[in-house]
Coordinates of C-alpha atoms in Angstrom, one line a residue:
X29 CA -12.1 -6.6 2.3
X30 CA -14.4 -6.0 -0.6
X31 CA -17.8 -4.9 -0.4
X32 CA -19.1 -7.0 -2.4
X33 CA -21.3 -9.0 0.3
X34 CA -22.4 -5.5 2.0
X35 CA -25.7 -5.0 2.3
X36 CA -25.7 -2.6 5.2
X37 CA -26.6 1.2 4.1
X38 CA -24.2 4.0 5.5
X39 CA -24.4 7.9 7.2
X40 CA -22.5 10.3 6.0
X41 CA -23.4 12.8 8.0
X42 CA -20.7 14.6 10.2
X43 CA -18.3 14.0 7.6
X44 CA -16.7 17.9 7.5
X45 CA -18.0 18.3 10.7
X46 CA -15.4 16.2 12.2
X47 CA -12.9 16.7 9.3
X48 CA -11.7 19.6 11.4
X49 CA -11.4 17.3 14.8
X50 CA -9.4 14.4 12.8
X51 CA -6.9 17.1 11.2
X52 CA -6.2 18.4 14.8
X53 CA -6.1 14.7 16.5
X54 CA -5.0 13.2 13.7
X55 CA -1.4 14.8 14.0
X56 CA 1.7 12.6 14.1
X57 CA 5.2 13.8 15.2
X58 CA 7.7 11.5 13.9
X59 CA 11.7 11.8 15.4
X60 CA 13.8 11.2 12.7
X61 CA 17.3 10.0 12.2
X62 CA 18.6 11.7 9.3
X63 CA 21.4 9.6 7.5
X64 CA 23.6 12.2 8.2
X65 CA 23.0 11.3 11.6
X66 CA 21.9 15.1 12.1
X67 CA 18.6 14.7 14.5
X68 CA 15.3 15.3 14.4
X69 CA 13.4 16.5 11.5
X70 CA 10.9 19.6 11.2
X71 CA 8.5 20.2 14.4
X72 CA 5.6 22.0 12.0
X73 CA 4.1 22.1 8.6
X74 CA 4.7 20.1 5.9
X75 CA 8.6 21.3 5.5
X76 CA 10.7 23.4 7.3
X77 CA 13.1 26.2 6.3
X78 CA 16.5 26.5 8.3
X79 CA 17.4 30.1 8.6
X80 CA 21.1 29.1 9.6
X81 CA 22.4 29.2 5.7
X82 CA 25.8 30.1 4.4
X83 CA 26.7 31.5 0.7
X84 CA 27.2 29.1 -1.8
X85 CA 28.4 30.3 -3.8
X86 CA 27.9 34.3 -3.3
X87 CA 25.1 36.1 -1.2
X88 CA 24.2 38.5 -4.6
X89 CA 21.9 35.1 -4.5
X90 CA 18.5 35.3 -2.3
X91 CA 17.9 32.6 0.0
X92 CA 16.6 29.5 -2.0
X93 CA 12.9 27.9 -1.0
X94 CA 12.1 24.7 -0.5
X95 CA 11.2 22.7 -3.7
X96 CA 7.4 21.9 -4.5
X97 CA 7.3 18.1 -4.6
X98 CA 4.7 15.4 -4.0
X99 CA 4.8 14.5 -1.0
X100 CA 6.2 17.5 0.4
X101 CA 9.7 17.3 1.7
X102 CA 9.4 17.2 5.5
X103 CA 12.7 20.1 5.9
X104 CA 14.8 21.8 3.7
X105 CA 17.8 24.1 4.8
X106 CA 18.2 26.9 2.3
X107 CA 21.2 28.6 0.8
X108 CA 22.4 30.9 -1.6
X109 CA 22.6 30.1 -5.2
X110 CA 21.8 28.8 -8.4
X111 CA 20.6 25.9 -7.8
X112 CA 21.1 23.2 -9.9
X113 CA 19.8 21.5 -13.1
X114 CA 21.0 19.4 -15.7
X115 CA 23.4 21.2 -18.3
X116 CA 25.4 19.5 -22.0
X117 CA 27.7 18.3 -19.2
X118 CA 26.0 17.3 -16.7
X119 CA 26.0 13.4 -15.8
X120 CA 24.9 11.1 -13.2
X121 CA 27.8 8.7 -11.3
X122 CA 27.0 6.5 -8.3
X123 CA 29.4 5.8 -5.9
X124 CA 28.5 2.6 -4.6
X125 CA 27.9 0.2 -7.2
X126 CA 24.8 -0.9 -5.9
X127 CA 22.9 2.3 -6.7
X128 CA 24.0 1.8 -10.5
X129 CA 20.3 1.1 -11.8
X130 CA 18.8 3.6 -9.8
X131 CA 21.5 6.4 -11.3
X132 CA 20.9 4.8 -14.7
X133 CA 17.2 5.2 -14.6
X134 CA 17.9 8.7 -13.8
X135 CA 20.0 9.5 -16.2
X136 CA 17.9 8.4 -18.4
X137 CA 14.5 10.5 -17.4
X138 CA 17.0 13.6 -17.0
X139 CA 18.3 13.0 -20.7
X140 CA 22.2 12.9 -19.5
X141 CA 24.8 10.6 -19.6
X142 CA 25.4 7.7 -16.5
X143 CA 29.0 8.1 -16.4
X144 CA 29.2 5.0 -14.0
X145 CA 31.0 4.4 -10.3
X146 CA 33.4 7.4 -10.5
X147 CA 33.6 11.1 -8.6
X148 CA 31.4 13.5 -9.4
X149 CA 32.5 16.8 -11.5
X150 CA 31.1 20.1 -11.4
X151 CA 27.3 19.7 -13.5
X152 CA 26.6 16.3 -12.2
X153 CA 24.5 14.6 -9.7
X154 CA 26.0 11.8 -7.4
X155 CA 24.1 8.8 -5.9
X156 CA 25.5 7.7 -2.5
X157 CA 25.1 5.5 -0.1
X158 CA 26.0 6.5 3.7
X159 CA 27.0 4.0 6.6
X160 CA 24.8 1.1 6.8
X161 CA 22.3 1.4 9.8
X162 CA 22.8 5.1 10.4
X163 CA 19.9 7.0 9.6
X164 CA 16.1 5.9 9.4
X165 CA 14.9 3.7 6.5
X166 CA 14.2 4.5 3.6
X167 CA 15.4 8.2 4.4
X168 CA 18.0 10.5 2.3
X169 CA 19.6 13.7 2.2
X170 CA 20.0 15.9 -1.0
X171 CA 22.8 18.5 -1.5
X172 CA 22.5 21.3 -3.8
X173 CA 25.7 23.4 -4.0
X174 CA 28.6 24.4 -6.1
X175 CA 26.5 23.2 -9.4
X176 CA 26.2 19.8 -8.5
X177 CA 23.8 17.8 -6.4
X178 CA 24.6 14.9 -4.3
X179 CA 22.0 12.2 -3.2
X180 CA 22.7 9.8 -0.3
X181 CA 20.9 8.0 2.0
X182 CA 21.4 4.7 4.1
X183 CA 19.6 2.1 1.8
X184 CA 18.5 2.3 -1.9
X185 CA 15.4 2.8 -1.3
X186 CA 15.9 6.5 0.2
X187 CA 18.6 7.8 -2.5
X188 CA 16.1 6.3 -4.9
X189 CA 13.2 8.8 -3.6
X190 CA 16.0 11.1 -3.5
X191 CA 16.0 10.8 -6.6
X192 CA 11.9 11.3 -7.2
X193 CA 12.2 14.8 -5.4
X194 CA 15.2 15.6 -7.5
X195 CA 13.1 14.9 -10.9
X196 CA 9.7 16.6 -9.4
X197 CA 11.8 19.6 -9.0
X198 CA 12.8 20.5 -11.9
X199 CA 9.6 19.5 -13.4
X200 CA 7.6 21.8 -11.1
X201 CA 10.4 24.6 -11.1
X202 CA 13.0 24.0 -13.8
X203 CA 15.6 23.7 -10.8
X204 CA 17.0 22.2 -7.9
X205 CA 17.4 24.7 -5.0
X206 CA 20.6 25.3 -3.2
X207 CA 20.9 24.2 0.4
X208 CA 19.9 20.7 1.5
X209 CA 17.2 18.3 2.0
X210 CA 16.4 16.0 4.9
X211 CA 13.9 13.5 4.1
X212 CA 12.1 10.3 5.5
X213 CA 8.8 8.6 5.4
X214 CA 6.3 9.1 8.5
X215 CA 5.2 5.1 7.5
X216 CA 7.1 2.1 6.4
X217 CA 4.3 1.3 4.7
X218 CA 2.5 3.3 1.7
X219 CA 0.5 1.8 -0.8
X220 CA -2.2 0.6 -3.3
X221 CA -4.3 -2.5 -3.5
X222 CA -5.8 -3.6 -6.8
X223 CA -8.3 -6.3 -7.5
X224 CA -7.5 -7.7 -10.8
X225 CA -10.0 -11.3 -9.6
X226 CA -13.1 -8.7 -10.4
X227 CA -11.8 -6.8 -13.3
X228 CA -8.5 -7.7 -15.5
X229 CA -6.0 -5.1 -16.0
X230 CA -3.3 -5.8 -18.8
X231 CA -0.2 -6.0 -17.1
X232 CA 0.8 -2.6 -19.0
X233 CA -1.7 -0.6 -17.5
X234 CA -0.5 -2.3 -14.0
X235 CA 3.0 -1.4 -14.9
X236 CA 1.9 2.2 -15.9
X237 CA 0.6 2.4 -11.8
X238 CA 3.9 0.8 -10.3
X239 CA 5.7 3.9 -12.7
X240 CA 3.3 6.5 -10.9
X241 CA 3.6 5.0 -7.2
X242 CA 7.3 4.9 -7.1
X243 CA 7.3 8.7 -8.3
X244 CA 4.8 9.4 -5.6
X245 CA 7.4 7.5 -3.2
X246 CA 5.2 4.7 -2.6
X247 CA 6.0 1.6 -1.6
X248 CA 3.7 -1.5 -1.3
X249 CA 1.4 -3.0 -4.3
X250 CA -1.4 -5.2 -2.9
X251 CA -2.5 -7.6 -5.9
X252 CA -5.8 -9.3 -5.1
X253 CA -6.4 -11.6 -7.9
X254 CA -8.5 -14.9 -6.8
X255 CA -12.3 -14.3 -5.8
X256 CA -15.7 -15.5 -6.9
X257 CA -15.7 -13.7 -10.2
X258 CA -11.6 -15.4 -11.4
X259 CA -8.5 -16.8 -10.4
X260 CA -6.3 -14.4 -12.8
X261 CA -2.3 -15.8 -12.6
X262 CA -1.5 -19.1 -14.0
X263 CA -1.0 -21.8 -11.8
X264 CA 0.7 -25.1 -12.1
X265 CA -0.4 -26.6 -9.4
X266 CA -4.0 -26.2 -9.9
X267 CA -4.7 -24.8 -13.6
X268 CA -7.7 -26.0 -13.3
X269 CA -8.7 -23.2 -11.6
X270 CA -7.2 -20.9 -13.7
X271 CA -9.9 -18.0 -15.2
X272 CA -9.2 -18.4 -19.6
X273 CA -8.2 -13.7 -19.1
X274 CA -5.2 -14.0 -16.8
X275 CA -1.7 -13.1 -16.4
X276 CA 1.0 -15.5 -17.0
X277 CA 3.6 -16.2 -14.4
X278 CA 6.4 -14.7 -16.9
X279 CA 3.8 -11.7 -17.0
X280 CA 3.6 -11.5 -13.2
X281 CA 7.6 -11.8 -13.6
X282 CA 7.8 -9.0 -15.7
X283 CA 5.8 -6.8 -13.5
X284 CA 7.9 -8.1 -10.1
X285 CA 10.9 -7.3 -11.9
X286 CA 9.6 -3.6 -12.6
X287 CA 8.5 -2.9 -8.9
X288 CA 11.6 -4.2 -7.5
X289 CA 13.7 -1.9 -9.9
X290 CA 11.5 0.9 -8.2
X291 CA 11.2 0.1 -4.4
X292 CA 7.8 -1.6 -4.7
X293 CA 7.4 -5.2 -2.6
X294 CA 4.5 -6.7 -4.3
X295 CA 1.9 -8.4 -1.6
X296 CA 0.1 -11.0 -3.3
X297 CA -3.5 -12.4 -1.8
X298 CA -5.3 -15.3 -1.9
X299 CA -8.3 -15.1 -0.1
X300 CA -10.3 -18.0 2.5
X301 CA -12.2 -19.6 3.4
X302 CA -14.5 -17.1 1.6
X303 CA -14.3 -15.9 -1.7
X304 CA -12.9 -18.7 -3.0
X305 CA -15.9 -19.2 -6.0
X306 CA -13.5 -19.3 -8.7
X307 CA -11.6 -22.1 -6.9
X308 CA -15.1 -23.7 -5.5
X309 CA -16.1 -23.6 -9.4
X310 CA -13.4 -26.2 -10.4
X311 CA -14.2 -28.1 -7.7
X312 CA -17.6 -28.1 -6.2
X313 CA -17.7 -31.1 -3.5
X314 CA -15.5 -28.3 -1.7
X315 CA -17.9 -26.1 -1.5
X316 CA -19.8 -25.0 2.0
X317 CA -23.5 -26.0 2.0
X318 CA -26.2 -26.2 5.1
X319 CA -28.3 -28.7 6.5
X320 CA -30.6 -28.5 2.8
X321 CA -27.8 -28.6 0.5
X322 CA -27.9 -25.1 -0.2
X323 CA -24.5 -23.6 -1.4
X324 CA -22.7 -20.5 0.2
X325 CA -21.4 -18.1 -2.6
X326 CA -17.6 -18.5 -2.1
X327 CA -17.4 -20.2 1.1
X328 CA -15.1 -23.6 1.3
X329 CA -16.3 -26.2 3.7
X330 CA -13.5 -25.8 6.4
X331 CA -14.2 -29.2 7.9
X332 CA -13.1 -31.0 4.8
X333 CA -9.6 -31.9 4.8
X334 CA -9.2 -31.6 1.0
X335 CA -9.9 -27.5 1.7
X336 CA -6.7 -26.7 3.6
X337 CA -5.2 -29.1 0.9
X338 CA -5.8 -26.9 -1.9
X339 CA -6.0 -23.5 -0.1
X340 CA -2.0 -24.7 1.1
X341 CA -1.1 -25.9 -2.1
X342 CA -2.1 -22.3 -3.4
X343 CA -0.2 -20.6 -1.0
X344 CA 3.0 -22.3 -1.5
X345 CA 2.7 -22.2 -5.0
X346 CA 2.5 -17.8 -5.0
X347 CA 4.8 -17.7 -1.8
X348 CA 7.6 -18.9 -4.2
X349 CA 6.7 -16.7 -7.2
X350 CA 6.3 -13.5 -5.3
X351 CA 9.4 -12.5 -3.2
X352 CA 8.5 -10.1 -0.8
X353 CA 8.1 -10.1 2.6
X354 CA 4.8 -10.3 2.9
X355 CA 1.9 -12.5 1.8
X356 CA -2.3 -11.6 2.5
X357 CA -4.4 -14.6 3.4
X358 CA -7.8 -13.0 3.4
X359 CA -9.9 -14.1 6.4
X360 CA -13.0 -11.6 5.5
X361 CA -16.3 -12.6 5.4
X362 CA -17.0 -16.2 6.1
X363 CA -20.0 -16.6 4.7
X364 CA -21.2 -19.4 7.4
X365 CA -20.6 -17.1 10.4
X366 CA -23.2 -14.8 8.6
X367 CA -26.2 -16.8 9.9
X368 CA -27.7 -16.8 13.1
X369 CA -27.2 -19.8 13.9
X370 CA -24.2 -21.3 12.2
X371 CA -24.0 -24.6 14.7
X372 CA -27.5 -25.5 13.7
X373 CA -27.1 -24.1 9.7
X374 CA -23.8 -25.9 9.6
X375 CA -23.6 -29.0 12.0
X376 CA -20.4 -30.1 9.9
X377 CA -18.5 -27.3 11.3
X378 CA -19.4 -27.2 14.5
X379 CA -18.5 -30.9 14.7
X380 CA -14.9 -30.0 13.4
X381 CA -14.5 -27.5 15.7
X382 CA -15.2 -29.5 19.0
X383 CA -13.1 -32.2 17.4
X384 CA -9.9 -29.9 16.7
X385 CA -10.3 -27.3 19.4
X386 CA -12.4 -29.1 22.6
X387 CA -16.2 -29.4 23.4
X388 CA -16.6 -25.4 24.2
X389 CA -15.1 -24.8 20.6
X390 CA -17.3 -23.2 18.0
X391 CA -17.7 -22.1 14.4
X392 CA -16.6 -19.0 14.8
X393 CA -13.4 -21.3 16.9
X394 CA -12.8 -23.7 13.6
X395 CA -12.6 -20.5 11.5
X396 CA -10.3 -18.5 13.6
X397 CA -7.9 -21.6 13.8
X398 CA -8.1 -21.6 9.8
X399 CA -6.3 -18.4 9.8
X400 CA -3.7 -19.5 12.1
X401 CA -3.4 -22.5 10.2
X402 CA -2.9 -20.6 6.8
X403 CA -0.6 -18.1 8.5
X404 CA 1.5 -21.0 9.4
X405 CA 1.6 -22.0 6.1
X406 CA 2.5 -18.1 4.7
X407 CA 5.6 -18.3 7.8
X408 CA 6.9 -21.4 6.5
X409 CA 7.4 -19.5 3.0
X410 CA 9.5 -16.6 5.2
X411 CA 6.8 -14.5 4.9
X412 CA 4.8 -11.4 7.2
X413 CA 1.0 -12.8 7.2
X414 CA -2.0 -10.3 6.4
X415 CA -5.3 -10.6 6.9
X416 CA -8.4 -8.4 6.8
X417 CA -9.9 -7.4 9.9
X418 CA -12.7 -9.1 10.4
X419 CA -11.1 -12.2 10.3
X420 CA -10.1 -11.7 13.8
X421 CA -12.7 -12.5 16.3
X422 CA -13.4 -11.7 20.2
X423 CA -14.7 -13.8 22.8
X424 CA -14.0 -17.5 21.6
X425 CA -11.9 -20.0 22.3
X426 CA -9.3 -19.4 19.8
X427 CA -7.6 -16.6 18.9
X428 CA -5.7 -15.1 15.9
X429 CA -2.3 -15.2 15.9
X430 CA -0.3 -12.1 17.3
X431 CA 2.1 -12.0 14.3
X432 CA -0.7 -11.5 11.9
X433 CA -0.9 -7.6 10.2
X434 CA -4.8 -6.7 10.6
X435 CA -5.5 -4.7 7.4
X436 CA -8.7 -2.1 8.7
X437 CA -10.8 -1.8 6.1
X438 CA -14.1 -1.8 8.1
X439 CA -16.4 -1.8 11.0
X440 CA -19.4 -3.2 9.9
X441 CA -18.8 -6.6 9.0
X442 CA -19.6 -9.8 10.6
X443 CA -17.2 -9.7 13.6
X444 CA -15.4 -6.5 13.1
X445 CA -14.7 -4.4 15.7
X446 CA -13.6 -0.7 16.2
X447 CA -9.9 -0.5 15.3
X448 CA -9.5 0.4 19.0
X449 CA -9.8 -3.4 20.1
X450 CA -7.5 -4.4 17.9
X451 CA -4.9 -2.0 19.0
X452 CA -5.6 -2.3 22.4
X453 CA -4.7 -6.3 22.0
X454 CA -0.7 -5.2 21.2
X455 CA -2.0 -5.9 16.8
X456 CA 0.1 -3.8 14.1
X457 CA -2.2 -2.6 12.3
X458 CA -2.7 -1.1 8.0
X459 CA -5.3 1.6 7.1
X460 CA -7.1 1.0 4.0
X461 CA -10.3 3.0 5.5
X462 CA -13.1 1.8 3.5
X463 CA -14.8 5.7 4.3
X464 CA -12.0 7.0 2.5
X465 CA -9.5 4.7 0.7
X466 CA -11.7 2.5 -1.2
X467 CA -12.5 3.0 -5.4
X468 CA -15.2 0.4 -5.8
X469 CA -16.3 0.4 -9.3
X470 CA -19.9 1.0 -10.0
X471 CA -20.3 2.0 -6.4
X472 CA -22.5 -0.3 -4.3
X473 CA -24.0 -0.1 -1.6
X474 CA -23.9 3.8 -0.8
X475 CA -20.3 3.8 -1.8
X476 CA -19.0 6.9 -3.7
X477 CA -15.6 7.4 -5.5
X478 CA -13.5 9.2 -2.9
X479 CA -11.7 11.9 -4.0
X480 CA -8.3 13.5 -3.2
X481 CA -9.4 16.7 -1.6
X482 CA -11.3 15.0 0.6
X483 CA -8.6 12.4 1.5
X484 CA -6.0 15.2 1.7
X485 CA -8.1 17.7 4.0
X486 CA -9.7 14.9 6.6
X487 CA -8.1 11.3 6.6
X488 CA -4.2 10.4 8.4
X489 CA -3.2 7.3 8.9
X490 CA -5.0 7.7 12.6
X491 CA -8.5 8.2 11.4
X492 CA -9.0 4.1 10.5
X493 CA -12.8 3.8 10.8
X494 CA -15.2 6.5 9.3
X495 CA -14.0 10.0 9.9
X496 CA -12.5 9.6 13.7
X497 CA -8.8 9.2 14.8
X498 CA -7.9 6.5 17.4
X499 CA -5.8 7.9 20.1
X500 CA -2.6 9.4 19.1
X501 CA -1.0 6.6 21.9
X502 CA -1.8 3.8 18.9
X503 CA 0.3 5.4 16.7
X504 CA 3.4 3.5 16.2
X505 CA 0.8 0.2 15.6
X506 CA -0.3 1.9 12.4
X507 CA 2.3 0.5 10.2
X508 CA 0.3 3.0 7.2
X509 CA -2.1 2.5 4.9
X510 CA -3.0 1.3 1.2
X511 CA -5.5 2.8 -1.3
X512 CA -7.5 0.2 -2.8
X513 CA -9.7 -0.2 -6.3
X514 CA -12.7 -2.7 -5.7
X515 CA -13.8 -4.1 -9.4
X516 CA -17.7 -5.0 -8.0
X517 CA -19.3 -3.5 -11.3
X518 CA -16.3 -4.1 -13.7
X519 CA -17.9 -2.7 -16.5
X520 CA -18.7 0.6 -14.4
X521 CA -15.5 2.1 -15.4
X522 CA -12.7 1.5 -18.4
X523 CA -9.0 1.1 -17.1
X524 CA -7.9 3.9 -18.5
X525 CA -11.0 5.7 -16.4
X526 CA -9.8 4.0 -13.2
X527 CA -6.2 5.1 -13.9
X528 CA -7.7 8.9 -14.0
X529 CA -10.4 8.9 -11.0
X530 CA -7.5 7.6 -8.8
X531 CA -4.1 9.8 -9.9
X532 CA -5.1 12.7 -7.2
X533 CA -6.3 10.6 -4.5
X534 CA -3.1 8.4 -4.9
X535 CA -1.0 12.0 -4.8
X536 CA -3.4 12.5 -1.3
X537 CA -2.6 9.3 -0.2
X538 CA 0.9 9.9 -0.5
X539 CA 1.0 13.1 1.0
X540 CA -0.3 11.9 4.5
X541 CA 1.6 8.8 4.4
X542 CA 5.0 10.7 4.0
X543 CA 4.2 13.0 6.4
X544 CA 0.4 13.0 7.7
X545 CA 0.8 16.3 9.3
X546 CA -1.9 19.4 8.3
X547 CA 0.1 20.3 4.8
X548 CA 1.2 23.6 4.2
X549 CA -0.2 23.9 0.8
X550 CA -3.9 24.4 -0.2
X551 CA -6.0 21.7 -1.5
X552 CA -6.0 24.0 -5.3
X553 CA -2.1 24.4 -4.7
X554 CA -1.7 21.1 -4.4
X555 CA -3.5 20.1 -7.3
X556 CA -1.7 22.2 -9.2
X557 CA 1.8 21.4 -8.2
X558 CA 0.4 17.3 -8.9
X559 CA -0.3 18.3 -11.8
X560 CA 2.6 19.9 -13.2
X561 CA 4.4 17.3 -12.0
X562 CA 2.4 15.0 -13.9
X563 CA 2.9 17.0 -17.2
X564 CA 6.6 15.9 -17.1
X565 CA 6.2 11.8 -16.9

């Protein structure tokens, strides 16, 4: 997960050399179902351009071209036209009542009127939703003809990015363009991480980020916010633990209500059995110590019963306040499987784990069995557990659960293993690529702030470890991918510096997560189409 306990030095060499082996590898074709039920979607490049157009209205028009959005649309069928944008008259209905805050909101960036659930007229743009089940998640189409734009998809979420490429447009080109758009996302799953434990954010500068994904058509907001350093939401089960700079529950409210409103599910994480100081802190007989007393920063001693107690108490307590789907549960870097010999180091455990699991059991056994045990906890609450990837061990007695999402982030912590082995096992599997996708502040430990040209030229969701691709056969596992911010040196950077090193690798990240295919535009173009669509918000 973090870096914080790293103190392994890294090469960089090879990086461009095999940027141009990952780009070729790296390449995924997706089949789509269009919610017009109309096939497959575009075979190369970042969009494709249907030469099959008819007038609309008149052919004195030339052939419209696809509109410059980030991420690119993956095909566009052009026509002849005008195009469309907004006019005194222009308003935004929805014809399915459901889609009435997403027309609102953008009626409101567009500066027209919401004219409510009623049919469209000539100047306006209509929000639909098609038959439920046809049509890949999250996916839309977008009609431009006969001055007026219709939007419709088979689920909010896709009229709602229908609505994002609608508003880049005419901020990158002052129009819609005539003919019709067939999107959908390459990955259910396209995000960013934030660790709030390390460094506090003000929930404004966290709602500011939920604004900027959702326009980037991202969907997932990882909030990691207990560690050694703070515990930073208010708990009412154990305030005690509670760090005096946090966010209030009507806070963390606040900000769920925001991301729901924009198609963001909001993964909350409490890690164990390590980093858990800020817990450990508040109550020290918990804590792990060897055979001389000595303590283990942010490790809980797994053998005592009061440990689960509390970790479980935790977990259903933030289960309950978050509502989405999923919940993380840590699982990196145990710090008493760090030792050579953690039997001998920490007798306590190995006794537990021979107790629970048989006389072969180990350590390494009692620990795997505390992330089952926690998962349990996370399923009981309806939830998808996650857990960092080396959390999940080889060779012992116990294994981790099959259900659990591995989130990659590395392959050179204790027990971590190329993403290969966790593929090959059947695991589903999220990139967050600690080569590429991680912004630790300060950067420790030969990390460097990544940036978006390099994310957008050499990284896909394939390349999970380092600069390689896995096998283009393990693609379906990779569910996508998450950027992440690391607060190690808080102080290294100001929020409103953190908000600015990561805006174009978050537009990268986007990009490839939409559609992780070699884009058509250049790295320059890109950045400059980002950040004219930036100049509007």
């Amino acid at each position: 997960m973090s870096p914080s306990h790293r103190a392994t030095s890294r090469s960089r060499g090879a990086l461009v050399a095999g940027a141009a082996a990952t780009a070729a590898a790296a390449v995924t074709l997706t089949v789509v179902l269009w919610p017009d039920g109309s096939g497959s979607g575009p075979q190369n490049g970042s969009a494709s351009s249907r030469t099959d157009a008819s007038p609309s209205p008149s052919r004195s028009y030339p052939l419209s071209t696809t509109p410059r959005t980030v991420p690119a649309v993956r095909e566009h069928t052009p026509a002849r036209g005008p195009g469309w944008k907004p006019g005194k008259d222009s308003t935004v209905v929805a014809a399915d009542h459901q889609l009435a805050d997403e027309a609102q909101l953008l009626a409101k960036e567009l500066k027209i009127s919401y004219r409510g659930e009623t049919a469209a007229r000539a100047g306006d743009v209509e929000l639909a939703l098609g038959t439920p089940g046809k049509g890949t998640a999250e996916s839309y189409t977008l009609k431009t003809a006969d001055d007026r734009v219709t939007i419709s998809g088979p689920d909010e979420a896709g009229v709602f990015y229908g609505t994002r490429t609608l508003k880049q447009s005419l901020a990158a080109d002052g129009t819609v363009p005539e003919g019709v758009i067939r999107d959908a996302p390459d990955r259910p799953q396209r995000g960013f991480n934030l660790d709030i434990a390390r460094k506090y954010y003000t929930p404004a500068w966290i709602e500011d980020r939920l604004r900027e994904m959702a326009d980037l058509k991202l969907n997932q907001f990882g909030l990691h916010f207990s560690d050694d350093q703070a515990f930073r939401i208010e708990s009412e089960s154990h305030p005690e633990i509670v760090s005096p700079e946090h966010l209030t529950k009507a806070e963390v409210r606040d900000i769920l209500k925001l991301a729901a409103s924009l198609h963001i599910t909001v993964v909350a994480e409490i890690d164990s059995p390590g980093h858990l100081g800020a817990v450990l802190k508040a109550h020290p007989d918990l804590q792990l110590r060897n055979t001389q007393g000595t303590p283990r920063q942010g490790a809980i001693d797994i053998s005592k019963p009061q440990a689960a107690e509390i970790v479980d108490d935790l977990l259903r307590e933030y289960a309950e306040l978050f509502p989405g789907q999923w919940f993380h549960i840590g699982a990196d870097e145990y710090q008493a499987l760090t030792v050579s010999d953690p039997a001998s180091s920490y007798p306590q455990l190995a006794v537990a784990a021979r107790e629970k699991y048989g006389n072969g059991a180990t350590v390494q056994d009692l620990t795997e069995g505390w992330l089952n045990d926690r998962a349990a906890v996370v399923r009981e609450a309806e939830k998808i557990p996650k857990a960092w990837n080396d959390g999940f061990f080889s060779g012992g007695t116990v294994t981790a659960d099959k259900g659990i999402e591995v989130e990659y982030w590395t392959g050179k912590e204790i027990g971590a293993r190329p993403p290969q082995d966790y593929l090959a096992e059947g695991r589903k599997v999220v990139n967050l690529n600690d080569e590429f996708l991680y912004y630790v502040l300060g950067e420790p430990n030969n990390f460097v702030y990544p940036t978006g040209e390099r994310i957008y030229k050499q990284w896909t969701p394939l390349v999970l470890r380092g600069t390689e691709p896995v096998p283009e056969r393990y693609s379906k596992q990779i569910l996508g991918g998450r950027f992440a911010v690391w607060g190690d040196f808080p102080n290294a950077q100001t929020q409103a510096q953190v908000a600015d090193g990561i805006r174009m690798p978050l537009n990268a990240v986007s990009q490839k997560l939409w559609d992780p295919r070699k884009p058509e535009l250049s790295w320059a173009q890109f950045k400059k189409l980002a950040d004219e669509v930036d100049a509007s918000n």
